[in-house]
C-alpha cells in the first residue's frame, strides 16, 4: 500500500524559488550602490595618474582613487609603475598597477604617494626620473609626504615653498637646501606643483584639488561621501611632537572647551588668557603650539563651524545665525563663509538643506 508523503513547512520560511530572486535583487542593489560610490569616468574626464614607487605606502596609494574617484565621474584615476612591473609596498604585500610609465604622458594631474624614507633618501631611481620626464609641460604635479623627495630630486621644487611630513623636515632641508620647506602646513599649492604632509594630508590635498577644479559644493559632497571633514582646522604644527609641559603646567584645552560654550559673545585674548591663568603672550604661543592656529583664527573657525550647522539644521535668518555664533554682523558671517567655503550663507543653506531633503 503506497504511503502518502507529507510535506512539512517551517513557519516563516520562504519558498525555495524566492531565494535566487532575493539574491539577484541584493546583487543588483549592490551594483547600483557601487556605481553611486564609484561611478565610471565621464567622457573627457580629468585624467589623474598615481605613480607608485618601490616602498610605496598602501594607505596613501589609495587616497587619490578614493577621493577623486568619488567626484561623480569628473576624474579618471589610473595607477602606474615606473617600469610596468609590480611594486613592493612598505608592508607585506605587492601591488600591480595596471599601467606603465607611458600613461604619464596622457595625464592632466600626476600624484606621487609616499614611499619608504630609506628609498626616498637614496639617490633617485633613474627609472623614476625618466618616468617624470614623460609628463607633459603644464601637467599638475602633486606629492604626498615623502613623494616631495622625488620632486625635489628632480629639481622641481628649487626656490619654491614646499612641505612634507614634519618628522622628516630636518632631513629634507639637509638634502634639498634650495627648497623653502614649511613643516607647519598640511599642503602647499603653487598651482602647477602641490606638496602635502604625511598620511591623512593626502586626503586634504585631494579635496583641495576637487575644490579648485569644481568648487566647494562638489568638494563638500565628496568629503561627505568619504566620511571626512571637507576642511581641517590648522596645519600639521598641532601634530609635531614636543616635550611635555613642566609639572603643574597647564595647556589651553580647558580654555578651548570653555570658549566653545561662549561663542555667541565676544572673547578677547586677555579674557582667554585669564581663564588659562597665563599672560596673553604665553597663552597665544601655547595656543599656536597646540592647535597650529592663533586664538583669533581658531575662534573664527569654530564660529563658522557652528554657523554652518545652524544653516543646515535650522530656518533661522542669516542675521540671527550670525548673532548666535558671535559674528558682529551678517556681513561678517558672509565674508568669512565666502572665504572658507566659496559661497554665501543663503547658497550654502540651499545646497545642504536640499541635499538633506533628497
C-alpha positions as YAML, in Angstrom:
chain: A
units: angstrom
residues:
- id: 1
  name: UNK
  ca: [0.00, 0.00, 0.00]
- id: 2
  name: UNK
  ca: [1.54, 3.30, -1.01]
- id: 3
  name: UNK
  ca: [2.46, 5.62, 1.79]
- id: 4
  name: UNK
  ca: [1.32, 9.20, 1.34]
- id: 5
  name: UNK
  ca: [4.18, 11.67, 1.60]
- id: 6
  name: UNK
  ca: [3.76, 14.55, 3.96]
- id: 7
  name: UNK
  ca: [5.18, 17.98, 3.26]
- id: 8
  name: UNK
  ca: [6.29, 19.81, 6.36]
- id: 9
  name: UNK
  ca: [6.70, 23.57, 6.17]
- id: 10
  name: UNK
  ca: [8.80, 25.63, 8.52]
- id: 11
  name: UNK
  ca: [6.87, 28.61, 9.85]
- id: 12
  name: UNK
  ca: [8.19, 31.86, 8.32]
- id: 13
  name: UNK
  ca: [10.39, 30.08, 5.75]
- id: 14
  name: UNK
  ca: [10.47, 31.47, 2.21]
- id: 15
  name: UNK
  ca: [9.77, 29.26, -0.78]
- id: 16
  name: UNK
  ca: [12.97, 27.90, -2.30]
- id: 17
  name: UNK
  ca: [12.25, 29.74, -5.53]
- id: 18
  name: UNK
  ca: [12.34, 33.05, -3.69]
- id: 19
  name: UNK
  ca: [15.95, 32.65, -2.56]
- id: 20
  name: UNK
  ca: [17.60, 33.11, -6.00]
- id: 21
  name: UNK
  ca: [15.31, 36.06, -6.71]
- id: 22
  name: UNK
  ca: [16.28, 37.73, -3.45]
- id: 23
  name: UNK
  ca: [19.96, 37.13, -4.15]
- id: 24
  name: UNK
  ca: [19.66, 38.74, -7.57]
- id: 25
  name: UNK
  ca: [17.84, 41.69, -6.05]
- id: 26
  name: UNK
  ca: [20.57, 42.22, -3.46]
- id: 27
  name: UNK
  ca: [23.31, 41.83, -6.08]
- id: 28
  name: UNK
  ca: [21.64, 44.39, -8.35]
- id: 29
  name: UNK
  ca: [21.23, 46.79, -5.46]
- id: 30
  name: UNK
  ca: [24.89, 46.31, -4.51]
- id: 31
  name: UNK
  ca: [25.96, 47.05, -8.08]
- id: 32
  name: UNK
  ca: [23.82, 50.19, -8.05]
- id: 33
  name: UNK
  ca: [25.47, 51.33, -4.81]
- id: 34
  name: UNK
  ca: [28.89, 50.61, -6.34]
- id: 35
  name: UNK
  ca: [28.03, 52.91, -9.23]
- id: 36
  name: UNK
  ca: [26.87, 55.55, -6.78]
- id: 37
  name: UNK
  ca: [30.03, 55.36, -4.65]
- id: 38
  name: UNK
  ca: [32.42, 54.98, -7.56]
- id: 39
  name: UNK
  ca: [30.80, 55.98, -10.88]
- id: 40
  name: UNK
  ca: [32.53, 55.40, -14.17]
- id: 41
  name: UNK
  ca: [34.54, 58.36, -15.54]
- id: 42
  name: UNK
  ca: [32.58, 60.76, -17.72]
- id: 43
  name: UNK
  ca: [33.70, 61.38, -21.32]
- id: 44
  name: UNK
  ca: [36.65, 63.77, -21.26]
- id: 45
  name: UNK
  ca: [37.16, 63.35, -17.51]
- id: 46
  name: UNK
  ca: [40.29, 64.85, -15.97]
- id: 47
  name: UNK
  ca: [42.94, 62.10, -16.03]
- id: 48
  name: UNK
  ca: [44.89, 61.67, -12.79]
- id: 49
  name: UNK
  ca: [47.74, 59.16, -12.73]
- id: 50
  name: UNK
  ca: [49.13, 57.85, -9.43]
- id: 51
  name: UNK
  ca: [52.80, 56.87, -9.77]
- id: 52
  name: UNK
  ca: [53.65, 54.03, -7.37]
- id: 53
  name: UNK
  ca: [57.32, 53.76, -6.42]
- id: 54
  name: UNK
  ca: [59.01, 50.81, -4.72]
- id: 55
  name: UNK
  ca: [58.32, 51.02, -0.99]
- id: 56
  name: UNK
  ca: [55.01, 52.85, -1.54]
- id: 57
  name: UNK
  ca: [52.67, 53.24, 1.44]
- id: 58
  name: UNK
  ca: [49.41, 51.38, 0.63]
- id: 59
  name: UNK
  ca: [47.09, 53.76, 2.51]
- id: 60
  name: UNK
  ca: [48.24, 56.87, 0.68]
- id: 61
  name: UNK
  ca: [48.43, 54.99, -2.64]
- id: 62
  name: UNK
  ca: [44.66, 54.58, -2.46]
- id: 63
  name: UNK
  ca: [43.76, 58.14, -1.42]
- id: 64
  name: UNK
  ca: [43.54, 59.69, -4.92]
- id: 65
  name: UNK
  ca: [41.40, 56.79, -6.12]
- id: 66
  name: UNK
  ca: [39.06, 57.14, -3.15]
- id: 67
  name: UNK
  ca: [38.75, 60.94, -3.08]
- id: 68
  name: UNK
  ca: [38.97, 61.90, -6.75]
- id: 69
  name: UNK
  ca: [37.04, 58.78, -7.69]
- id: 70
  name: UNK
  ca: [34.13, 59.96, -5.53]
- id: 71
  name: UNK
  ca: [33.57, 63.11, -7.61]
- id: 72
  name: UNK
  ca: [30.78, 61.65, -9.77]
- id: 73
  name: UNK
  ca: [32.97, 60.67, -12.70]
- id: 74
  name: UNK
  ca: [34.75, 64.00, -13.05]
- id: 75
  name: UNK
  ca: [38.14, 62.26, -12.75]
- id: 76
  name: UNK
  ca: [39.60, 59.15, -14.32]
- id: 77
  name: UNK
  ca: [42.16, 57.83, -11.84]
- id: 78
  name: UNK
  ca: [44.82, 55.39, -13.05]
- id: 79
  name: UNK
  ca: [47.83, 53.77, -11.37]
- id: 80
  name: UNK
  ca: [51.24, 53.31, -12.93]
- id: 81
  name: UNK
  ca: [54.67, 52.00, -12.01]
- id: 82
  name: UNK
  ca: [57.96, 53.31, -13.38]
- id: 83
  name: UNK
  ca: [58.53, 50.19, -15.50]
- id: 84
  name: UNK
  ca: [55.16, 48.48, -15.78]
- id: 85
  name: UNK
  ca: [56.13, 45.87, -13.21]
- id: 86
  name: UNK
  ca: [54.62, 45.01, -9.79]
- id: 87
  name: UNK
  ca: [55.64, 47.29, -6.93]
- id: 88
  name: UNK
  ca: [56.62, 46.17, -3.43]
- id: 89
  name: UNK
  ca: [54.97, 48.27, -0.76]
- id: 90
  name: UNK
  ca: [56.42, 49.05, 2.66]
- id: 91
  name: UNK
  ca: [54.02, 46.41, 4.07]
- id: 92
  name: UNK
  ca: [53.74, 42.68, 3.47]
- id: 93
  name: UNK
  ca: [52.09, 42.99, 0.09]
- id: 94
  name: UNK
  ca: [52.92, 43.75, -3.52]
- id: 95
  name: UNK
  ca: [50.68, 45.74, -5.85]
- id: 96
  name: UNK
  ca: [50.44, 45.52, -9.62]
- id: 97
  name: UNK
  ca: [49.47, 48.85, -11.23]
- id: 98
  name: UNK
  ca: [47.50, 48.46, -14.44]
- id: 99
  name: UNK
  ca: [49.80, 50.79, -16.38]
- id: 100
  name: UNK
  ca: [53.42, 51.52, -17.12]
- id: 101
  name: UNK
  ca: [55.10, 54.94, -17.30]
- id: 102
  name: UNK
  ca: [53.74, 55.67, -20.79]
- id: 103
  name: UNK
  ca: [50.36, 56.67, -19.30]
- id: 104
  name: UNK
  ca: [52.06, 59.64, -17.59]
- id: 105
  name: UNK
  ca: [52.27, 61.37, -20.97]
- id: 106
  name: UNK
  ca: [48.46, 61.46, -21.06]
- id: 107
  name: UNK
  ca: [47.93, 62.74, -17.52]
- id: 108
  name: UNK
  ca: [46.37, 66.05, -16.52]
- id: 109
  name: UNK
  ca: [47.50, 65.50, -12.91]
- id: 110
  name: UNK
  ca: [50.24, 63.21, -11.58]
- id: 111
  name: UNK
  ca: [50.17, 62.20, -7.91]
- id: 112
  name: UNK
  ca: [53.26, 60.76, -6.20]
- id: 113
  name: UNK
  ca: [52.26, 58.98, -2.97]
- id: 114
  name: UNK
  ca: [54.84, 58.45, -0.23]
- id: 115
  name: UNK
  ca: [57.38, 55.66, -0.24]
- id: 116
  name: UNK
  ca: [59.92, 54.41, 2.31]
- id: 117
  name: UNK
  ca: [62.21, 57.08, 3.75]
- id: 118
  name: UNK
  ca: [65.32, 55.00, 3.05]
- id: 119
  name: UNK
  ca: [64.46, 54.82, -0.65]
- id: 120
  name: UNK
  ca: [63.49, 58.50, -0.73]
- id: 121
  name: UNK
  ca: [66.82, 59.38, 0.90]
- id: 122
  name: UNK
  ca: [68.91, 57.38, -1.56]
- id: 123
  name: UNK
  ca: [69.96, 58.57, -4.99]
- id: 124
  name: UNK
  ca: [66.77, 58.86, -7.06]
- id: 125
  name: UNK
  ca: [65.87, 55.85, -9.17]
- id: 126
  name: UNK
  ca: [66.80, 56.68, -12.80]
- id: 127
  name: UNK
  ca: [63.59, 54.94, -13.89]
- id: 128
  name: UNK
  ca: [61.56, 57.27, -11.67]
- id: 129
  name: UNK
  ca: [63.25, 60.35, -13.09]
- id: 130
  name: UNK
  ca: [62.75, 59.02, -16.61]
- id: 131
  name: UNK
  ca: [59.07, 58.46, -15.85]
- id: 132
  name: UNK
  ca: [58.71, 62.04, -14.62]
- id: 133
  name: UNK
  ca: [60.35, 63.26, -17.82]
- id: 134
  name: UNK
  ca: [57.39, 61.80, -19.74]
- id: 135
  name: UNK
  ca: [54.99, 64.22, -18.03]
- id: 136
  name: UNK
  ca: [53.78, 66.93, -20.40]
- id: 137
  name: UNK
  ca: [54.59, 70.58, -19.61]
- id: 138
  name: UNK
  ca: [51.73, 72.17, -17.70]
- id: 139
  name: UNK
  ca: [50.63, 68.92, -16.07]
- id: 140
  name: UNK
  ca: [49.79, 69.39, -12.39]
- id: 141
  name: UNK
  ca: [52.14, 67.54, -10.03]
- id: 142
  name: UNK
  ca: [51.09, 66.53, -6.52]
- id: 143
  name: UNK
  ca: [53.15, 64.83, -3.82]
- id: 144
  name: UNK
  ca: [52.08, 63.27, -0.54]
- id: 145
  name: UNK
  ca: [54.60, 63.03, 2.31]
- id: 146
  name: UNK
  ca: [57.92, 61.61, 1.00]
- id: 147
  name: UNK
  ca: [56.71, 62.00, -2.57]
- id: 148
  name: UNK
  ca: [58.17, 65.51, -2.26]
- id: 149
  name: UNK
  ca: [61.65, 63.94, -2.12]
- id: 150
  name: UNK
  ca: [61.31, 62.78, -5.73]
- id: 151
  name: UNK
  ca: [60.02, 66.17, -6.90]
- id: 152
  name: UNK
  ca: [62.90, 67.88, -5.10]
- id: 153
  name: UNK
  ca: [65.46, 65.43, -6.53]
- id: 154
  name: UNK
  ca: [64.16, 66.27, -10.00]
- id: 155
  name: UNK
  ca: [64.72, 69.99, -9.29]
- id: 156
  name: UNK
  ca: [61.03, 70.80, -9.48]
- id: 157
  name: UNK
  ca: [60.89, 72.42, -6.05]
- id: 158
  name: UNK
  ca: [64.04, 74.57, -6.21]
- id: 159
  name: UNK
  ca: [63.33, 78.09, -4.97]
- id: 160
  name: UNK
  ca: [59.81, 77.14, -4.03]
- id: 161
  name: UNK
  ca: [57.94, 76.70, -0.77]
- id: 162
  name: UNK
  ca: [57.02, 73.07, -0.12]
- id: 163
  name: UNK
  ca: [56.13, 70.69, 2.69]
- id: 164
  name: UNK
  ca: [56.48, 67.08, 3.76]
- id: 165
  name: UNK
  ca: [55.93, 65.13, 6.97]
- id: 166
  name: UNK
  ca: [57.04, 67.22, 9.96]
- id: 167
  name: UNK
  ca: [59.27, 64.42, 11.31]
- id: 168
  name: UNK
  ca: [61.33, 64.50, 8.10]
- id: 169
  name: UNK
  ca: [61.77, 68.26, 7.91]
- id: 170
  name: UNK
  ca: [65.40, 68.46, 9.10]
- id: 171
  name: UNK
  ca: [66.38, 65.53, 6.88]
- id: 172
  name: UNK
  ca: [64.65, 67.12, 3.89]
- id: 173
  name: UNK
  ca: [66.30, 70.51, 4.46]
- id: 174
  name: UNK
  ca: [69.72, 68.88, 4.64]
- id: 175
  name: UNK
  ca: [69.15, 67.02, 1.38]
- id: 176
  name: UNK
  ca: [67.49, 69.88, -0.52]
- id: 177
  name: UNK
  ca: [68.70, 73.25, 0.82]
- id: 178
  name: UNK
  ca: [67.36, 75.08, -2.25]
- id: 179
  name: UNK
  ca: [63.77, 74.24, -1.28]
- id: 180
  name: UNK
  ca: [61.93, 76.51, 1.16]
- id: 181
  name: UNK
  ca: [60.42, 73.88, 3.45]
- id: 182
  name: UNK
  ca: [57.41, 74.75, 5.61]
- id: 183
  name: UNK
  ca: [56.77, 71.91, 8.06]
- id: 184
  name: UNK
  ca: [53.80, 73.63, 9.72]
- id: 185
  name: UNK
  ca: [51.19, 73.30, 6.97]
- id: 186
  name: UNK
  ca: [49.08, 70.46, 5.60]
- id: 187
  name: UNK
  ca: [49.82, 71.32, 1.98]
- id: 188
  name: UNK
  ca: [51.33, 73.98, -0.27]
- id: 189
  name: UNK
  ca: [49.73, 74.91, -3.60]
- id: 190
  name: UNK
  ca: [51.73, 76.60, -6.36]
- id: 191
  name: UNK
  ca: [49.12, 75.83, -8.99]
- id: 192
  name: UNK
  ca: [51.29, 73.57, -11.10]
- id: 193
  name: UNK
  ca: [53.00, 71.81, -8.17]
- id: 194
  name: UNK
  ca: [51.42, 70.87, -4.84]
- id: 195
  name: UNK
  ca: [53.13, 69.21, -1.90]
- id: 196
  name: UNK
  ca: [51.42, 67.82, 1.18]
- id: 197
  name: UNK
  ca: [52.38, 66.49, 4.59]
- id: 198
  name: UNK
  ca: [52.03, 62.93, 5.82]
- id: 199
  name: UNK
  ca: [49.24, 60.33, 5.68]
- id: 200
  name: UNK
  ca: [45.79, 61.95, 6.00]
- id: 201
  name: UNK
  ca: [47.03, 65.22, 4.49]
- id: 202
  name: UNK
  ca: [46.79, 63.32, 1.21]
- id: 203
  name: UNK
  ca: [43.03, 63.47, 1.74]
- id: 204
  name: UNK
  ca: [43.29, 67.20, 2.42]
- id: 205
  name: UNK
  ca: [45.22, 67.95, -0.75]
- id: 206
  name: UNK
  ca: [42.98, 65.76, -2.93]
- id: 207
  name: UNK
  ca: [39.88, 67.51, -1.56]
- id: 208
  name: UNK
  ca: [41.65, 70.78, -2.30]
- id: 209
  name: UNK
  ca: [42.11, 69.67, -5.92]
- id: 210
  name: UNK
  ca: [38.39, 68.95, -6.20]
- id: 211
  name: UNK
  ca: [37.58, 72.31, -4.61]
- id: 212
  name: UNK
  ca: [39.91, 74.13, -7.01]
- id: 213
  name: UNK
  ca: [38.61, 72.27, -10.06]
- id: 214
  name: UNK
  ca: [34.88, 72.11, -9.31]
- id: 215
  name: UNK
  ca: [34.08, 74.36, -6.35]
- id: 216
  name: UNK
  ca: [33.20, 73.90, -2.71]
- id: 217
  name: UNK
  ca: [29.82, 72.27, -3.28]
- id: 218
  name: UNK
  ca: [31.34, 69.31, -5.11]
- id: 219
  name: UNK
  ca: [34.27, 69.08, -2.67]
- id: 220
  name: UNK
  ca: [31.90, 69.02, 0.29]
- id: 221
  name: UNK
  ca: [29.83, 66.30, -1.36]
- id: 222
  name: UNK
  ca: [33.00, 64.23, -1.92]
- id: 223
  name: UNK
  ca: [34.05, 64.78, 1.71]
- id: 224
  name: UNK
  ca: [30.70, 63.54, 2.96]
- id: 225
  name: UNK
  ca: [30.87, 60.51, 0.72]
- id: 226
  name: UNK
  ca: [34.34, 59.73, 2.08]
- id: 227
  name: UNK
  ca: [33.21, 60.47, 5.67]
- id: 228
  name: UNK
  ca: [35.94, 63.08, 6.24]
- id: 229
  name: UNK
  ca: [35.81, 66.79, 7.12]
- id: 230
  name: UNK
  ca: [35.81, 68.99, 4.00]
- id: 231
  name: UNK
  ca: [38.48, 71.18, 5.55]
- id: 232
  name: UNK
  ca: [40.70, 70.51, 8.56]
- id: 233
  name: UNK
  ca: [41.46, 73.25, 11.04]
- id: 234
  name: UNK
  ca: [45.07, 74.30, 11.47]
- id: 235
  name: UNK
  ca: [48.19, 72.74, 10.00]
- id: 236
  name: UNK
  ca: [50.45, 69.88, 10.93]
- id: 237
  name: UNK
  ca: [52.09, 72.06, 13.58]
- id: 238
  name: UNK
  ca: [49.50, 70.74, 16.02]
- id: 239
  name: UNK
  ca: [50.80, 67.18, 15.49]
- id: 240
  name: UNK
  ca: [54.50, 67.85, 16.00]
- id: 241
  name: UNK
  ca: [55.93, 66.02, 18.99]
- id: 242
  name: UNK
  ca: [57.05, 68.39, 21.73]
- id: 243
  name: UNK
  ca: [58.30, 67.86, 25.26]
- id: 244
  name: UNK
  ca: [55.57, 67.62, 27.85]
- id: 245
  name: UNK
  ca: [54.97, 70.85, 29.78]
- id: 246
  name: UNK
  ca: [56.64, 71.01, 33.17]
- id: 247
  name: UNK
  ca: [54.83, 69.56, 36.18]
- id: 248
  name: UNK
  ca: [52.00, 71.84, 37.22]
- id: 249
  name: UNK
  ca: [51.89, 73.43, 33.76]
- id: 250
  name: UNK
  ca: [48.53, 73.77, 32.06]
- id: 251
  name: UNK
  ca: [47.54, 73.62, 28.42]
- id: 252
  name: UNK
  ca: [44.91, 75.58, 26.54]
- id: 253
  name: UNK
  ca: [42.49, 72.67, 26.15]
- id: 254
  name: UNK
  ca: [40.23, 73.56, 29.09]
- id: 255
  name: UNK
  ca: [40.05, 77.15, 27.88]
- id: 256
  name: UNK
  ca: [39.12, 76.00, 24.39]
- id: 257
  name: UNK
  ca: [36.29, 73.93, 25.87]
- id: 258
  name: UNK
  ca: [35.22, 76.93, 27.95]
- id: 259
  name: UNK
  ca: [35.27, 79.21, 24.89]
- id: 260
  name: UNK
  ca: [33.15, 76.80, 22.83]
- id: 261
  name: UNK
  ca: [30.33, 77.30, 25.32]
- id: 262
  name: UNK
  ca: [30.53, 81.10, 24.89]
- id: 263
  name: UNK
  ca: [30.91, 81.61, 21.15]
- id: 264
  name: UNK
  ca: [27.89, 83.90, 20.98]
- id: 265
  name: UNK
  ca: [29.65, 86.60, 22.97]
- id: 266
  name: UNK
  ca: [32.91, 88.48, 22.45]
- id: 267
  name: UNK
  ca: [36.03, 86.61, 23.53]
- id: 268
  name: UNK
  ca: [39.14, 88.75, 23.79]
- id: 269
  name: UNK
  ca: [42.65, 87.34, 24.04]
- id: 270
  name: UNK
  ca: [43.03, 88.84, 27.52]
- id: 271
  name: UNK
  ca: [39.89, 87.03, 28.69]
- id: 272
  name: UNK
  ca: [41.05, 83.70, 27.27]
- id: 273
  name: UNK
  ca: [44.49, 84.11, 28.81]
- id: 274
  name: UNK
  ca: [43.00, 84.98, 32.18]
- id: 275
  name: UNK
  ca: [40.89, 81.85, 32.13]
- id: 276
  name: UNK
  ca: [44.01, 79.78, 31.42]
- id: 277
  name: UNK
  ca: [45.96, 81.66, 34.13]
- id: 278
  name: UNK
  ca: [48.60, 82.75, 31.62]
- id: 279
  name: UNK
  ca: [49.84, 86.02, 30.25]
- id: 280
  name: UNK
  ca: [48.35, 86.87, 26.84]
- id: 281
  name: UNK
  ca: [51.72, 86.36, 25.18]
- id: 282
  name: UNK
  ca: [52.30, 82.94, 26.77]
- id: 283
  name: UNK
  ca: [48.73, 81.89, 26.04]
- id: 284
  name: UNK
  ca: [48.97, 82.87, 22.35]
- id: 285
  name: UNK
  ca: [52.26, 80.98, 21.97]
- id: 286
  name: UNK
  ca: [50.99, 77.87, 23.75]
- id: 287
  name: UNK
  ca: [47.73, 78.00, 21.82]
- id: 288
  name: UNK
  ca: [49.53, 78.04, 18.47]
- id: 289
  name: UNK
  ca: [51.80, 75.20, 19.55]
- id: 290
  name: UNK
  ca: [48.81, 73.04, 20.48]
- id: 291
  name: UNK
  ca: [46.45, 73.85, 17.60]
- id: 292
  name: UNK
  ca: [48.57, 75.28, 14.80]
- id: 293
  name: UNK
  ca: [46.36, 78.39, 14.83]
- id: 294
  name: UNK
  ca: [46.20, 81.76, 16.50]
- id: 295
  name: UNK
  ca: [43.39, 82.15, 19.08]
- id: 296
  name: UNK
  ca: [41.57, 84.58, 16.79]
- id: 297
  name: UNK
  ca: [41.73, 82.28, 13.77]
- id: 298
  name: UNK
  ca: [40.61, 79.31, 15.86]
- id: 299
  name: UNK
  ca: [37.61, 81.24, 17.20]
- id: 300
  name: UNK
  ca: [36.61, 82.26, 13.68]
- id: 301
  name: UNK
  ca: [36.74, 78.66, 12.51]
- id: 302
  name: UNK
  ca: [34.66, 77.44, 15.45]
- id: 303
  name: UNK
  ca: [32.08, 80.15, 14.81]
- id: 304
  name: UNK
  ca: [31.94, 79.20, 11.14]
- id: 305
  name: UNK
  ca: [31.54, 75.54, 12.04]
- id: 306
  name: UNK
  ca: [28.59, 76.38, 14.30]
- id: 307
  name: UNK
  ca: [27.13, 78.74, 11.70]
- id: 308
  name: UNK
  ca: [27.23, 76.00, 9.06]
- id: 309
  name: UNK
  ca: [25.45, 73.65, 11.44]
- id: 310
  name: UNK
  ca: [22.69, 76.21, 12.04]
- id: 311
  name: UNK
  ca: [22.35, 76.93, 8.31]
- id: 312
  name: UNK
  ca: [21.95, 73.22, 7.64]
- id: 313
  name: UNK
  ca: [19.67, 72.37, 10.55]
- id: 314
  name: UNK
  ca: [17.51, 75.45, 11.18]
- id: 315
  name: UNK
  ca: [15.45, 78.11, 9.43]
- id: 316
  name: UNK
  ca: [16.94, 80.98, 11.42]
- id: 317
  name: UNK
  ca: [17.55, 84.14, 9.36]
- id: 318
  name: UNK
  ca: [21.18, 84.73, 8.41]
- id: 319
  name: UNK
  ca: [21.32, 87.75, 10.73]
- id: 320
  name: UNK
  ca: [20.18, 85.59, 13.66]
- id: 321
  name: UNK
  ca: [22.68, 82.85, 12.77]
- id: 322
  name: UNK
  ca: [25.47, 85.44, 12.79]
- id: 323
  name: UNK
  ca: [24.36, 86.67, 16.20]
- id: 324
  name: UNK
  ca: [24.05, 83.16, 17.65]
- id: 325
  name: UNK
  ca: [27.65, 82.23, 16.79]
- id: 326
  name: UNK
  ca: [29.32, 85.51, 17.72]
- id: 327
  name: UNK
  ca: [29.80, 87.38, 14.45]
- id: 328
  name: UNK
  ca: [29.10, 91.08, 14.90]
- id: 329
  name: UNK
  ca: [27.04, 91.34, 11.71]
- id: 330
  name: UNK
  ca: [25.60, 89.17, 8.97]
- id: 331
  name: UNK
  ca: [28.08, 90.84, 6.62]
- id: 332
  name: UNK
  ca: [30.93, 89.49, 8.70]
- id: 333
  name: UNK
  ca: [29.48, 85.97, 8.52]
- id: 334
  name: UNK
  ca: [29.04, 86.28, 4.76]
- id: 335
  name: UNK
  ca: [32.63, 87.43, 4.30]
- id: 336
  name: UNK
  ca: [34.14, 84.65, 6.40]
- id: 337
  name: UNK
  ca: [31.95, 81.91, 4.92]
- id: 338
  name: UNK
  ca: [32.74, 83.05, 1.39]
- id: 339
  name: UNK
  ca: [36.46, 82.90, 2.19]
- id: 340
  name: UNK
  ca: [36.17, 79.38, 3.65]
- id: 341
  name: UNK
  ca: [33.52, 77.68, 1.52]
- id: 342
  name: UNK
  ca: [33.29, 79.94, -1.53]
- id: 343
  name: UNK
  ca: [29.54, 80.55, -1.15]
- id: 344
  name: UNK
  ca: [27.14, 82.91, 0.59]
- id: 345
  name: UNK
  ca: [25.13, 81.68, 3.62]
- id: 346
  name: UNK
  ca: [21.90, 81.52, 1.62]
- id: 347
  name: UNK
  ca: [23.54, 79.45, -1.12]
- id: 348
  name: UNK
  ca: [25.13, 77.16, 1.47]
- id: 349
  name: UNK
  ca: [21.75, 76.62, 3.11]
- id: 350
  name: UNK
  ca: [20.02, 75.87, -0.22]
- id: 351
  name: UNK
  ca: [22.68, 73.33, -1.12]
- id: 352
  name: UNK
  ca: [22.74, 71.34, 2.09]
- id: 353
  name: UNK
  ca: [19.07, 71.64, 3.04]
- id: 354
  name: UNK
  ca: [18.21, 70.43, -0.46]
- id: 355
  name: UNK
  ca: [20.71, 67.59, -0.18]
- id: 356
  name: UNK
  ca: [19.21, 66.63, 3.20]
- id: 357
  name: UNK
  ca: [15.68, 66.61, 1.74]
- id: 358
  name: UNK
  ca: [16.81, 64.49, -1.19]
...
